[in-house]
PDB file of C-alpha atoms and ligand atoms in Angstrom:
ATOM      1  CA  UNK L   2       5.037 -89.654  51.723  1.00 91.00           C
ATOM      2  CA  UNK L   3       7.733 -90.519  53.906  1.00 92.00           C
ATOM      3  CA  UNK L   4       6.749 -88.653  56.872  1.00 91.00           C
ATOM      4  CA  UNK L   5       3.360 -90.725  56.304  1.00 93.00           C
ATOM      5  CA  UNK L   6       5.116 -94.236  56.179  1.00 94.00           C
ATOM      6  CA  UNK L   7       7.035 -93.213  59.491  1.00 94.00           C
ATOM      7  CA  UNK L   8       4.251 -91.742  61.097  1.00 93.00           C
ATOM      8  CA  UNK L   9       2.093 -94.928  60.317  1.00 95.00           C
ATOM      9  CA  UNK L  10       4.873 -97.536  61.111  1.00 94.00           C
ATOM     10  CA  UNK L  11       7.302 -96.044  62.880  1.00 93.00           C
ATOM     11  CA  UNK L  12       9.936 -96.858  60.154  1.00 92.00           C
ATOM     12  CA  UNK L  13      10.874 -96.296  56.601  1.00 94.00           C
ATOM     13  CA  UNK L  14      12.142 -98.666  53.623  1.00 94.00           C
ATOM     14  CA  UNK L  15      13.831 -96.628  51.705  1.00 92.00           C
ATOM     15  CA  UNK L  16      17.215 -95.102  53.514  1.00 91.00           C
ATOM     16  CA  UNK L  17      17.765 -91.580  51.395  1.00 87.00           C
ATOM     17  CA  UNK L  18      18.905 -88.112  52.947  1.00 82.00           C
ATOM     18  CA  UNK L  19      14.775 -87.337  53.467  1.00 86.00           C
ATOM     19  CA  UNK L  20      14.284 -90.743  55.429  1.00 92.00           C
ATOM     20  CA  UNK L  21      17.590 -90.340  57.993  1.00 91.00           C
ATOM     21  CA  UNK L  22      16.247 -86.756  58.755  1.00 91.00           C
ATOM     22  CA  UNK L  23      12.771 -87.775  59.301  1.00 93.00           C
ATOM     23  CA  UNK L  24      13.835 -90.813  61.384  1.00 94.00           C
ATOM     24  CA  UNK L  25      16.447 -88.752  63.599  1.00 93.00           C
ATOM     25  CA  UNK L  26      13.575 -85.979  64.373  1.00 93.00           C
ATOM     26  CA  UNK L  27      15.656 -83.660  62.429  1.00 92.00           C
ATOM     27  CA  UNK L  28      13.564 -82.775  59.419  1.00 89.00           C
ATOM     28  CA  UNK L  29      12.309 -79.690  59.817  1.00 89.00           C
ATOM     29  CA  UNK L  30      16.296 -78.727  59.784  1.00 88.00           C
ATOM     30  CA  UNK L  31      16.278 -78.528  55.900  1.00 86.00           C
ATOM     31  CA  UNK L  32      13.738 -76.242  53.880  1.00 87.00           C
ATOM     32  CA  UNK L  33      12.538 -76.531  50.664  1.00 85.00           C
ATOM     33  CA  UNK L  34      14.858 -74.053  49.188  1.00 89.00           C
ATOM     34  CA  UNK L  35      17.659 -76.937  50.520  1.00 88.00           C
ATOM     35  CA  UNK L  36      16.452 -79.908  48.293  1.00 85.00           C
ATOM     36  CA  UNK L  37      17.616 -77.894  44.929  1.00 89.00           C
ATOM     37  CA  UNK L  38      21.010 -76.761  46.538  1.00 89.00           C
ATOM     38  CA  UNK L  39      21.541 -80.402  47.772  1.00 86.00           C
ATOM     39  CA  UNK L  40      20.384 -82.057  44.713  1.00 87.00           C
ATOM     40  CA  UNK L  41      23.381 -79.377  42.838  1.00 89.00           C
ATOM     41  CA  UNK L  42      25.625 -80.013  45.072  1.00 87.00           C
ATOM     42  CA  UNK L  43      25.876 -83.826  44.791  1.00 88.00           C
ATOM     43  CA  UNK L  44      24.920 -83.602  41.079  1.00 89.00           C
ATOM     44  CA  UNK L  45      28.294 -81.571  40.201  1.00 86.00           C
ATOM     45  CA  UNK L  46      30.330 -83.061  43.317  1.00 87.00           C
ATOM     46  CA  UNK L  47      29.233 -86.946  41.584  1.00 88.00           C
ATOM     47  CA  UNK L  48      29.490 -85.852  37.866  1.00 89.00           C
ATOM     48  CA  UNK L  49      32.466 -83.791  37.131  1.00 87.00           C
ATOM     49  CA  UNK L  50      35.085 -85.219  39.445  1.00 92.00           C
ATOM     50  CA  UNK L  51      34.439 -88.975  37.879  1.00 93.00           C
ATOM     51  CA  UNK L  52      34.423 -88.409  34.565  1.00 92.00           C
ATOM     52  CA  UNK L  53      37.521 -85.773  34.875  1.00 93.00           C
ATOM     53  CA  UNK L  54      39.116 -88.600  36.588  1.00 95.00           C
ATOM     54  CA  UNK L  55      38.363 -91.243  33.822  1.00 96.00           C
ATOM     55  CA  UNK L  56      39.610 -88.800  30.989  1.00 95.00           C
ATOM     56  CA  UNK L  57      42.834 -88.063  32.175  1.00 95.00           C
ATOM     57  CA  UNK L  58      43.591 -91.612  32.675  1.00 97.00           C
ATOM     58  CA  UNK L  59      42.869 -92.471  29.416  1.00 97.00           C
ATOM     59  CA  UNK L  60      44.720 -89.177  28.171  1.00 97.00           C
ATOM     60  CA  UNK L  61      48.087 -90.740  30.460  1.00 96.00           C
ATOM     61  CA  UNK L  62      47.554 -94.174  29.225  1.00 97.00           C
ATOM     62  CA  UNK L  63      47.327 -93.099  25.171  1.00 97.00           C
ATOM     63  CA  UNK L  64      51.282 -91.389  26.295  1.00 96.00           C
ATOM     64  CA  UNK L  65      52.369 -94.455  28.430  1.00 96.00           C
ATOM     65  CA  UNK L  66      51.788 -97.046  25.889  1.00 95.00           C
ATOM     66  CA  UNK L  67      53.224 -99.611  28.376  1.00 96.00           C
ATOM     67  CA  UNK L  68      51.177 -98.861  30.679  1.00 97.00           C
ATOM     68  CA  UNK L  69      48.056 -99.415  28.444  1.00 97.00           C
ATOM     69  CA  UNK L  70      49.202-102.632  27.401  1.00 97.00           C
ATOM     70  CA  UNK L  71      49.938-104.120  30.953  1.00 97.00           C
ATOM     71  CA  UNK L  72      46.428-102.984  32.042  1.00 98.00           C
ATOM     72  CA  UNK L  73      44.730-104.400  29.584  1.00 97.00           C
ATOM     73  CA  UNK L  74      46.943-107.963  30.229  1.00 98.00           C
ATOM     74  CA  UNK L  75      45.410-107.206  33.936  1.00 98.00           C
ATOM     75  CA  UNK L  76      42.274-106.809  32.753  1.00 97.00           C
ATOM     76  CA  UNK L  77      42.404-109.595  30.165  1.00 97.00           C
ATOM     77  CA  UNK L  78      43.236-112.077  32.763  1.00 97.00           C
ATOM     78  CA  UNK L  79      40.454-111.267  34.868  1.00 96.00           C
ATOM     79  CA  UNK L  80      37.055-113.463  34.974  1.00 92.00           C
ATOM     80  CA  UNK L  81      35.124-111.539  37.408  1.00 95.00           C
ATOM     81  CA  UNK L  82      33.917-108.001  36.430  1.00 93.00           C
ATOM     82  CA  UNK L  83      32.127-107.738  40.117  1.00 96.00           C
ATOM     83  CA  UNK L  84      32.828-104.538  41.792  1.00 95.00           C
ATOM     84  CA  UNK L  85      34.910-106.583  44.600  1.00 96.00           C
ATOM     85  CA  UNK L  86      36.866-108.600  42.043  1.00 97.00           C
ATOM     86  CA  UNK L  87      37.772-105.281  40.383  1.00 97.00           C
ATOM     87  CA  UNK L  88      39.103-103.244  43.433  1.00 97.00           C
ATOM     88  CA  UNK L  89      41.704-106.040  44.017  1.00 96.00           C
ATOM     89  CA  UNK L  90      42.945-105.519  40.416  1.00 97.00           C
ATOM     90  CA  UNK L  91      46.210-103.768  41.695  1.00 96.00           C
ATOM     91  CA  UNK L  92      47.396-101.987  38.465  1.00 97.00           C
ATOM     92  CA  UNK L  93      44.043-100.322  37.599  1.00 98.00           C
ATOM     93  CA  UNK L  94      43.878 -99.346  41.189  1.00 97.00           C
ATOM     94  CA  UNK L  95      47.771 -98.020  41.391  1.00 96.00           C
ATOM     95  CA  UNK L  96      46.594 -96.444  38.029  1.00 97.00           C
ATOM     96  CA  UNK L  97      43.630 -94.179  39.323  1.00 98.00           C
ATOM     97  CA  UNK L  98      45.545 -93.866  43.188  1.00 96.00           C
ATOM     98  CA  UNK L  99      48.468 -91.902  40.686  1.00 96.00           C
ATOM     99  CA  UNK L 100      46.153 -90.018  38.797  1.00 96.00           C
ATOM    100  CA  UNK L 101      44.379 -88.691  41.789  1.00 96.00           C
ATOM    101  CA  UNK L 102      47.625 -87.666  43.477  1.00 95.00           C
ATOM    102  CA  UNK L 103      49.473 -86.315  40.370  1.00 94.00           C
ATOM    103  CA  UNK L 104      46.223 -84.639  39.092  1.00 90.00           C
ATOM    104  CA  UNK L 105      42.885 -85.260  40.939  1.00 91.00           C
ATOM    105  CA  UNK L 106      40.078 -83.550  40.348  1.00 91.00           C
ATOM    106  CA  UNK L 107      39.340 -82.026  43.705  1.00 88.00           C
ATOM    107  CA  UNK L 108      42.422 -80.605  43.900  1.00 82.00           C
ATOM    108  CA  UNK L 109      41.243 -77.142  44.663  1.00 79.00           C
ATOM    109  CA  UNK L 110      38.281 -78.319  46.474  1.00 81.00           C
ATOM    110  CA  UNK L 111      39.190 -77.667  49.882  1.00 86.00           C
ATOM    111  CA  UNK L 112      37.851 -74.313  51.341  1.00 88.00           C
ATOM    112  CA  UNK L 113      37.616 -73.496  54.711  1.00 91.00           C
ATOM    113  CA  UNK L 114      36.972 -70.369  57.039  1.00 94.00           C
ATOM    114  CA  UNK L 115      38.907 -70.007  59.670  1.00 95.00           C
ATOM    115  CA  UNK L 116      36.340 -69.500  62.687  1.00 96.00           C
ATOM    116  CA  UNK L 117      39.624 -67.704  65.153  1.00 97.00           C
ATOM    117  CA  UNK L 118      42.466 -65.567  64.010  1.00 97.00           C
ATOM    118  CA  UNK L 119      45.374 -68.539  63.620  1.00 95.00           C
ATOM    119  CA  UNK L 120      49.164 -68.298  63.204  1.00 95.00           C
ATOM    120  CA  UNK L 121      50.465 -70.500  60.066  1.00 90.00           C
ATOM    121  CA  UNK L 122      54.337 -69.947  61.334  1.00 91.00           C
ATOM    122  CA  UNK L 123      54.717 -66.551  60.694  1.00 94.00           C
ATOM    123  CA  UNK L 124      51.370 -66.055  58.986  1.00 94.00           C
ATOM    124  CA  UNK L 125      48.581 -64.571  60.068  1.00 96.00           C
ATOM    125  CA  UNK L 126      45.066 -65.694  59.184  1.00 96.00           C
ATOM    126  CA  UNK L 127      42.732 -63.686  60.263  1.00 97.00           C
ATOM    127  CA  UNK L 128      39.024 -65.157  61.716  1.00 97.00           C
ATOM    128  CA  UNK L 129      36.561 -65.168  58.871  1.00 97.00           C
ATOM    129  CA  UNK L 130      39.241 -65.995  55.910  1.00 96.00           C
ATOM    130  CA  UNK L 131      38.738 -68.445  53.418  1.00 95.00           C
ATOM    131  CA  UNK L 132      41.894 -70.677  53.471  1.00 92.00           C
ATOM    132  CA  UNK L 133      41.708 -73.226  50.297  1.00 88.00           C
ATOM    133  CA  UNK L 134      44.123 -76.042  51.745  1.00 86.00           C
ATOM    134  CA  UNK L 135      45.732 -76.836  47.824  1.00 85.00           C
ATOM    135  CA  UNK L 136      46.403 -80.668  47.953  1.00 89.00           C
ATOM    136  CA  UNK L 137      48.195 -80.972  44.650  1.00 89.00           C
ATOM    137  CA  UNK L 138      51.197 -79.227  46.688  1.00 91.00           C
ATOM    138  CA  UNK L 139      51.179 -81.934  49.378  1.00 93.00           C
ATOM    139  CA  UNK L 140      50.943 -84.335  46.533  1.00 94.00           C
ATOM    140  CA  UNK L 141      53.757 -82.995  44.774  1.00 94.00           C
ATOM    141  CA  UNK L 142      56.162 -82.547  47.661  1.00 94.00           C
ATOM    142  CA  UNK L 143      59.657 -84.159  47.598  1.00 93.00           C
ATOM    143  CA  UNK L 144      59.261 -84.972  51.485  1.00 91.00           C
ATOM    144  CA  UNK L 145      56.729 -87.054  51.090  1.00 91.00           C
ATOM    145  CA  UNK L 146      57.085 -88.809  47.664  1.00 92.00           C
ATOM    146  CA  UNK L 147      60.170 -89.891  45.341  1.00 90.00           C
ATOM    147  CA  UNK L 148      59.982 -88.047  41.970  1.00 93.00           C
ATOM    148  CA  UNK L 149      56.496 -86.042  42.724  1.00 94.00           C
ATOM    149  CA  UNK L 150      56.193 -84.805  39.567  1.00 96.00           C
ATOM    150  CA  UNK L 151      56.303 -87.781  37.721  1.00 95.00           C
ATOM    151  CA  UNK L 152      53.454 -89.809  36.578  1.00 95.00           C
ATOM    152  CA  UNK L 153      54.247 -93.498  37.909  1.00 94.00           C
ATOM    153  CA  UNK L 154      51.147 -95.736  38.943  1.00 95.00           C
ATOM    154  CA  UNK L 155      54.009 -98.002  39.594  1.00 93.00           C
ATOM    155  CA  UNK L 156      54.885 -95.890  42.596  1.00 92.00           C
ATOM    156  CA  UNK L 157      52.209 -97.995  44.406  1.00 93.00           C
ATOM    157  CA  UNK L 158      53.224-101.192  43.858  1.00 91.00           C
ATOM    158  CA  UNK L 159      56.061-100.856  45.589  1.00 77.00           C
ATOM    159  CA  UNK L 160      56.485-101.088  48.973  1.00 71.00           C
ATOM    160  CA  UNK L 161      57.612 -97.599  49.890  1.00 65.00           C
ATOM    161  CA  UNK L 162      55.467 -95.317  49.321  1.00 65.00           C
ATOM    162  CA  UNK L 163      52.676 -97.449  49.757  1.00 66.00           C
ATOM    163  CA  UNK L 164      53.605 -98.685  53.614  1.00 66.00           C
ATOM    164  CA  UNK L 165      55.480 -95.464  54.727  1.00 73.00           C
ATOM    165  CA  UNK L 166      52.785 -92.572  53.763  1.00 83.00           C
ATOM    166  CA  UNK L 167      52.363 -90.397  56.345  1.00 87.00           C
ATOM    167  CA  UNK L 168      49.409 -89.164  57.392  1.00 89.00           C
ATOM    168  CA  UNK L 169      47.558 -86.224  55.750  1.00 91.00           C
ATOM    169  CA  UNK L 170      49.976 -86.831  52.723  1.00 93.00           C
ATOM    170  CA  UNK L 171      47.552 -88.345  50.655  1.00 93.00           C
ATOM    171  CA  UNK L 172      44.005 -86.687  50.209  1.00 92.00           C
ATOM    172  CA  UNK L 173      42.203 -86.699  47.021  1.00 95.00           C
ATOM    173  CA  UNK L 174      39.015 -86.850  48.564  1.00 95.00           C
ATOM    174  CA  UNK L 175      40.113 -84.977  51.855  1.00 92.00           C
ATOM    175  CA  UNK L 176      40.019 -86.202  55.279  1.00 90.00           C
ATOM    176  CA  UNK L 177      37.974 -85.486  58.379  1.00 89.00           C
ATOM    177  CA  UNK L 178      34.733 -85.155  58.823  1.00 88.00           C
ATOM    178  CA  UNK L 179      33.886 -83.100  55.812  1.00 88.00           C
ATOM    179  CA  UNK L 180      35.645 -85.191  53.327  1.00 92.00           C
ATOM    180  CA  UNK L 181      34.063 -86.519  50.257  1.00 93.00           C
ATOM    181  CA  UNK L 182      30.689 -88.738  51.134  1.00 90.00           C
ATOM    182  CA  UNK L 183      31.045 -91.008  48.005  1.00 92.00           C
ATOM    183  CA  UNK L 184      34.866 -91.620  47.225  1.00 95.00           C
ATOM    184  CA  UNK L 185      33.964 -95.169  47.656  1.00 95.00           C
ATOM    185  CA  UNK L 186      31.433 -94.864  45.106  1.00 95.00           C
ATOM    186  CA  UNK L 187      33.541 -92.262  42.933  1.00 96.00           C
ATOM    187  CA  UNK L 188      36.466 -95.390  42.986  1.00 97.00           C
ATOM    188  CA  UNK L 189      33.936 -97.919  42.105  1.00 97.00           C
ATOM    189  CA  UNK L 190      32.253 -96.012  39.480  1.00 96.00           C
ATOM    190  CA  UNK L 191      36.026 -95.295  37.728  1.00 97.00           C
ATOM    191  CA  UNK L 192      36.694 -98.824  38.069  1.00 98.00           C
ATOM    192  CA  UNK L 193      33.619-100.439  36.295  1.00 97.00           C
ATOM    193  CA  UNK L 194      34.014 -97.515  33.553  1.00 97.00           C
ATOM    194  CA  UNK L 195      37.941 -97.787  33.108  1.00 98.00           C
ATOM    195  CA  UNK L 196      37.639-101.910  32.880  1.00 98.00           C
ATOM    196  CA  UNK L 197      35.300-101.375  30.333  1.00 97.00           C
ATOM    197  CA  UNK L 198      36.745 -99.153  28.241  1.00 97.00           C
ATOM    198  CA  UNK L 199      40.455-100.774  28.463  1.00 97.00           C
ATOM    199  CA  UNK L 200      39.293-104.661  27.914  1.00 97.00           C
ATOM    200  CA  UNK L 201      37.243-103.072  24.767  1.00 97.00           C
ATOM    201  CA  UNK L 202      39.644-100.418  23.282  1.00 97.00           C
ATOM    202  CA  UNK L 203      43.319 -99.842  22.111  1.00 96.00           C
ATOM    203  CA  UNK L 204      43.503 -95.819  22.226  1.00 94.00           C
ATOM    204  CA  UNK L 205      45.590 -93.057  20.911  1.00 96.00           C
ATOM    205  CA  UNK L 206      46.067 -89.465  21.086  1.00 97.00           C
ATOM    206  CA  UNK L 207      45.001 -87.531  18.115  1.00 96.00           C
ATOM    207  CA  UNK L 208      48.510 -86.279  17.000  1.00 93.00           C
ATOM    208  CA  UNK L 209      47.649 -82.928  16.889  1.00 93.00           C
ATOM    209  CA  UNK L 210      46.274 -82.519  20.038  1.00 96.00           C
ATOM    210  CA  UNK L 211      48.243 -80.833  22.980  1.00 96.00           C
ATOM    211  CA  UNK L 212      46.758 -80.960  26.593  1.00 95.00           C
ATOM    212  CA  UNK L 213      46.453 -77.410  28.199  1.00 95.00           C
ATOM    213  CA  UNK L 214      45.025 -77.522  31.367  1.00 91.00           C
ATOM    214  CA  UNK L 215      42.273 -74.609  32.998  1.00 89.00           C
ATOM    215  CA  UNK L 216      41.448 -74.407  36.571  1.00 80.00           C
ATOM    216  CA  UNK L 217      37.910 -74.336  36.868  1.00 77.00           C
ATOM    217  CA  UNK L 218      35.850 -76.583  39.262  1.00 74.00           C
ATOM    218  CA  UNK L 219      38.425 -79.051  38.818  1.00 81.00           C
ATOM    219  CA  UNK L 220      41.400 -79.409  36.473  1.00 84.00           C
ATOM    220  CA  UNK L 221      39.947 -79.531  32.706  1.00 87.00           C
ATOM    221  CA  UNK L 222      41.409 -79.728  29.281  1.00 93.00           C
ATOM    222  CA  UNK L 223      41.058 -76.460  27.562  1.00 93.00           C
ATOM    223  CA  UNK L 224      39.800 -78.129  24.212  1.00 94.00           C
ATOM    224  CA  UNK L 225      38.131 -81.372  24.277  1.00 93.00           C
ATOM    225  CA  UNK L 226      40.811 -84.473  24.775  1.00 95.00           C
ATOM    226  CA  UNK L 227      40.562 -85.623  21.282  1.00 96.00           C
ATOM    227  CA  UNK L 228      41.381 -89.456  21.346  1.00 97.00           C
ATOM    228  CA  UNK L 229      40.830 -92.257  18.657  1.00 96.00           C
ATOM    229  CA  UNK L 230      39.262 -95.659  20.132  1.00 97.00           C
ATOM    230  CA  UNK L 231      39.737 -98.641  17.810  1.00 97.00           C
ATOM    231  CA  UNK L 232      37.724-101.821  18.796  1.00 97.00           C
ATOM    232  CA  UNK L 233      40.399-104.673  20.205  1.00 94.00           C
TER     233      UNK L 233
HETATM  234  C1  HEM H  20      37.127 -88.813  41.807  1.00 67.24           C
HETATM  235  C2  HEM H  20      35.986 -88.392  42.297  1.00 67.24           C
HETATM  236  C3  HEM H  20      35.843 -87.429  43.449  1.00 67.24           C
HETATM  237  C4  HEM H  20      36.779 -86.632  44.082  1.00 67.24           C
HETATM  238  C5  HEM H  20      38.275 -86.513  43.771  1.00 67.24           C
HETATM  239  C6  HEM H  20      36.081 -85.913  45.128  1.00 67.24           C
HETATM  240  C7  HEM H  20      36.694 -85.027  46.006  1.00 67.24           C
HETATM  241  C8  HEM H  20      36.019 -84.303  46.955  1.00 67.24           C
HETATM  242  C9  HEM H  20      36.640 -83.319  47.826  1.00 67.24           C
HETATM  243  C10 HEM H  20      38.128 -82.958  47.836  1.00 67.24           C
HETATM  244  C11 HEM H  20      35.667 -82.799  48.614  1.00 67.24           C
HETATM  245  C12 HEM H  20      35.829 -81.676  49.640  1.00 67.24           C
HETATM  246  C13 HEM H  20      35.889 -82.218  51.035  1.00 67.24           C
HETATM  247  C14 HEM H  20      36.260 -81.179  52.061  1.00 67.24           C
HETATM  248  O1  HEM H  20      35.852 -80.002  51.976  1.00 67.24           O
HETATM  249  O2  HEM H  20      36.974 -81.554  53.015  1.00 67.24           O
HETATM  250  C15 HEM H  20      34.425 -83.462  48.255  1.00 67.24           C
HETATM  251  C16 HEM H  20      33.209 -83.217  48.844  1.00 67.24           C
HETATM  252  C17 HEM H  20      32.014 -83.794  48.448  1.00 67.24           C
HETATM  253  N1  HEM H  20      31.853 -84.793  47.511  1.00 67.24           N
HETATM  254 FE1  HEM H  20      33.316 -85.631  46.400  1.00 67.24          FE
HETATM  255  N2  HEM H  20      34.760 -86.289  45.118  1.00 67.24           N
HETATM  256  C18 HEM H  20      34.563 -87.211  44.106  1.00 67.24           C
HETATM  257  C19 HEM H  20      33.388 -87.841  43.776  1.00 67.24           C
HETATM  258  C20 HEM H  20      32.171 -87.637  44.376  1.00 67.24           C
HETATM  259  C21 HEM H  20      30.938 -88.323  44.052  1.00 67.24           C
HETATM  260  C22 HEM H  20      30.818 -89.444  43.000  1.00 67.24           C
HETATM  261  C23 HEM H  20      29.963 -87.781  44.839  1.00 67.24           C
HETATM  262  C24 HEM H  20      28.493 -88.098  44.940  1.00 67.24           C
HETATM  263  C25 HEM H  20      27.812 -88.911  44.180  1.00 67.24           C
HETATM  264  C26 HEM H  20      30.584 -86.780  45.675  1.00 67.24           C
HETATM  265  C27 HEM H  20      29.922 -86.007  46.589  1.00 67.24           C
HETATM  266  C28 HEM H  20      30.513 -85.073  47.418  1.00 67.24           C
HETATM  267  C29 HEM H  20      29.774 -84.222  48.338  1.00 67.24           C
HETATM  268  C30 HEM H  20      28.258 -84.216  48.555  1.00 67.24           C
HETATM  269  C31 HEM H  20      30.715 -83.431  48.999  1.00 67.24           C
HETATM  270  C32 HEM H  20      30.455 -82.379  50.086  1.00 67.24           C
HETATM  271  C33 HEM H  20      30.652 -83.019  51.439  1.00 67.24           C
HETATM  272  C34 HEM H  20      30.466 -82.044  52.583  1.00 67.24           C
HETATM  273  O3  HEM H  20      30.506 -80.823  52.387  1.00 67.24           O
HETATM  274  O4  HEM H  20      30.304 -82.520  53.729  1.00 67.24           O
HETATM  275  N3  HEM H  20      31.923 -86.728  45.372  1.00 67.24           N
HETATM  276  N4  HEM H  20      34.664 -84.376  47.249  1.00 67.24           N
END
């Protein structure tokens, strides 16, 4: 259908993965056996990281009652639920920045082969090894952040850490040119969802519940976060 459209007019309307590949000459690059590997691949890359991202920021906020309450005073105050007016809400966006460094979902998602034998100090990598590049260490390292272990959205309000970061020292969604292709969408997404549920919901931990993570595609609860939502 596309190919038709360009053929005929030399353009096409809709911009999609199909249409920039058709338009740049390059379509005969992908085979059909690509479409259902592409389709996974953005399919668990788009659904699992959000949503993983969402729930442990509700688990934090049901242990940092503060926090909850400040947000929602945030949230409360503002008018506009636009997508703009939301990303300069700076306490639901210190809130997801923390939970993304303290315990982001694509913290093991970093794989790459090394394509020449390459010295790491004294280590040796040989060509053809997969080398997983685990950011939760860099996030978690004393050089680069006061108290790394602890869970402070707060840490981004002040001046510090937010002016002096140095580069590389922060990557949730990677960096280069194979990092994520829809953390701006991914942020958004959190935004719109975590506005919602805060401006709607007081939340608490089922007391019986204890968080045990498992390292799986991303960092997941082991049972279901069990959490009770009562209607503000
Ligand atoms: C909080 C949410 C997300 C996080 C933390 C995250 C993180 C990451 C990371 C660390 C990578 C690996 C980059 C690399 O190898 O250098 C990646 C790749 C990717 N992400 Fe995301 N991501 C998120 C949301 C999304 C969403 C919503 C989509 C799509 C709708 C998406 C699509 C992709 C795709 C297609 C890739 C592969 C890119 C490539 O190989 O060139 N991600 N993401």
């Amino acid at each position: 259908m596309y190919k038709k459209e360009f053929e005929q007019t030399g353009s096409i309307k809709q911009t999609c993965i199909l249409s920039l590949f058709i338009q740049n000459g390059e379509i005969d690059k992908i085979g059909i056996e690509d479409l259902p590997k592409q389709f996974l691949n953005f399919f668990l890359a788009g659904t699992e990281t959000t949503s993983n991202l969402v729930g442990m920021i509700i688990y934090y906020l049901t242990q940092i009652k503060q926090l909850q309450q400040k947000l929602q005073q945030e949230i409360d105050q503002n008018t506009d639920q636009s997508a703009l007016a939301l990303s300069n809400l700076p306490l639901l966006n210190a809130t997801i920045k923390e939970i993304l460094k303290y315990q982001g979902p694509g913290n093991s998602l970093l794989d790459r082969i090394a394509v020449q034998e390459h010295y790491l100090e004294d280590i040796k990598i040989e060509k053809g090894v997969i080398v997983n590049v685990y950011m939760k260490s860099v996030h978690r390292d004393s050089r680069f952040y006061t108290d790394p272990h602890c869970y402070n959205p707060l840490r981004w309000l002040e001046t510090k850490e937010n002016k002096y970061l140095l580069p590389f020292t922060y990557l949730p969604f990677s960096a280069r040119p194979r990092n994520c292709v829809r953390q701006h969408l991914a942020l958004i997404e959190a935004r719109i969802i975590l506005n919602s549920i805060i401006k709607n919901f007081n939340f608490e931990l089922n007391e019986g519940y204890k968080l045990i993570l498992d390292f799986k595609f991303s960092p997941q609860p082991q049972n279901p976060l069990s959490i009770y939502f009562n209607r503000r």
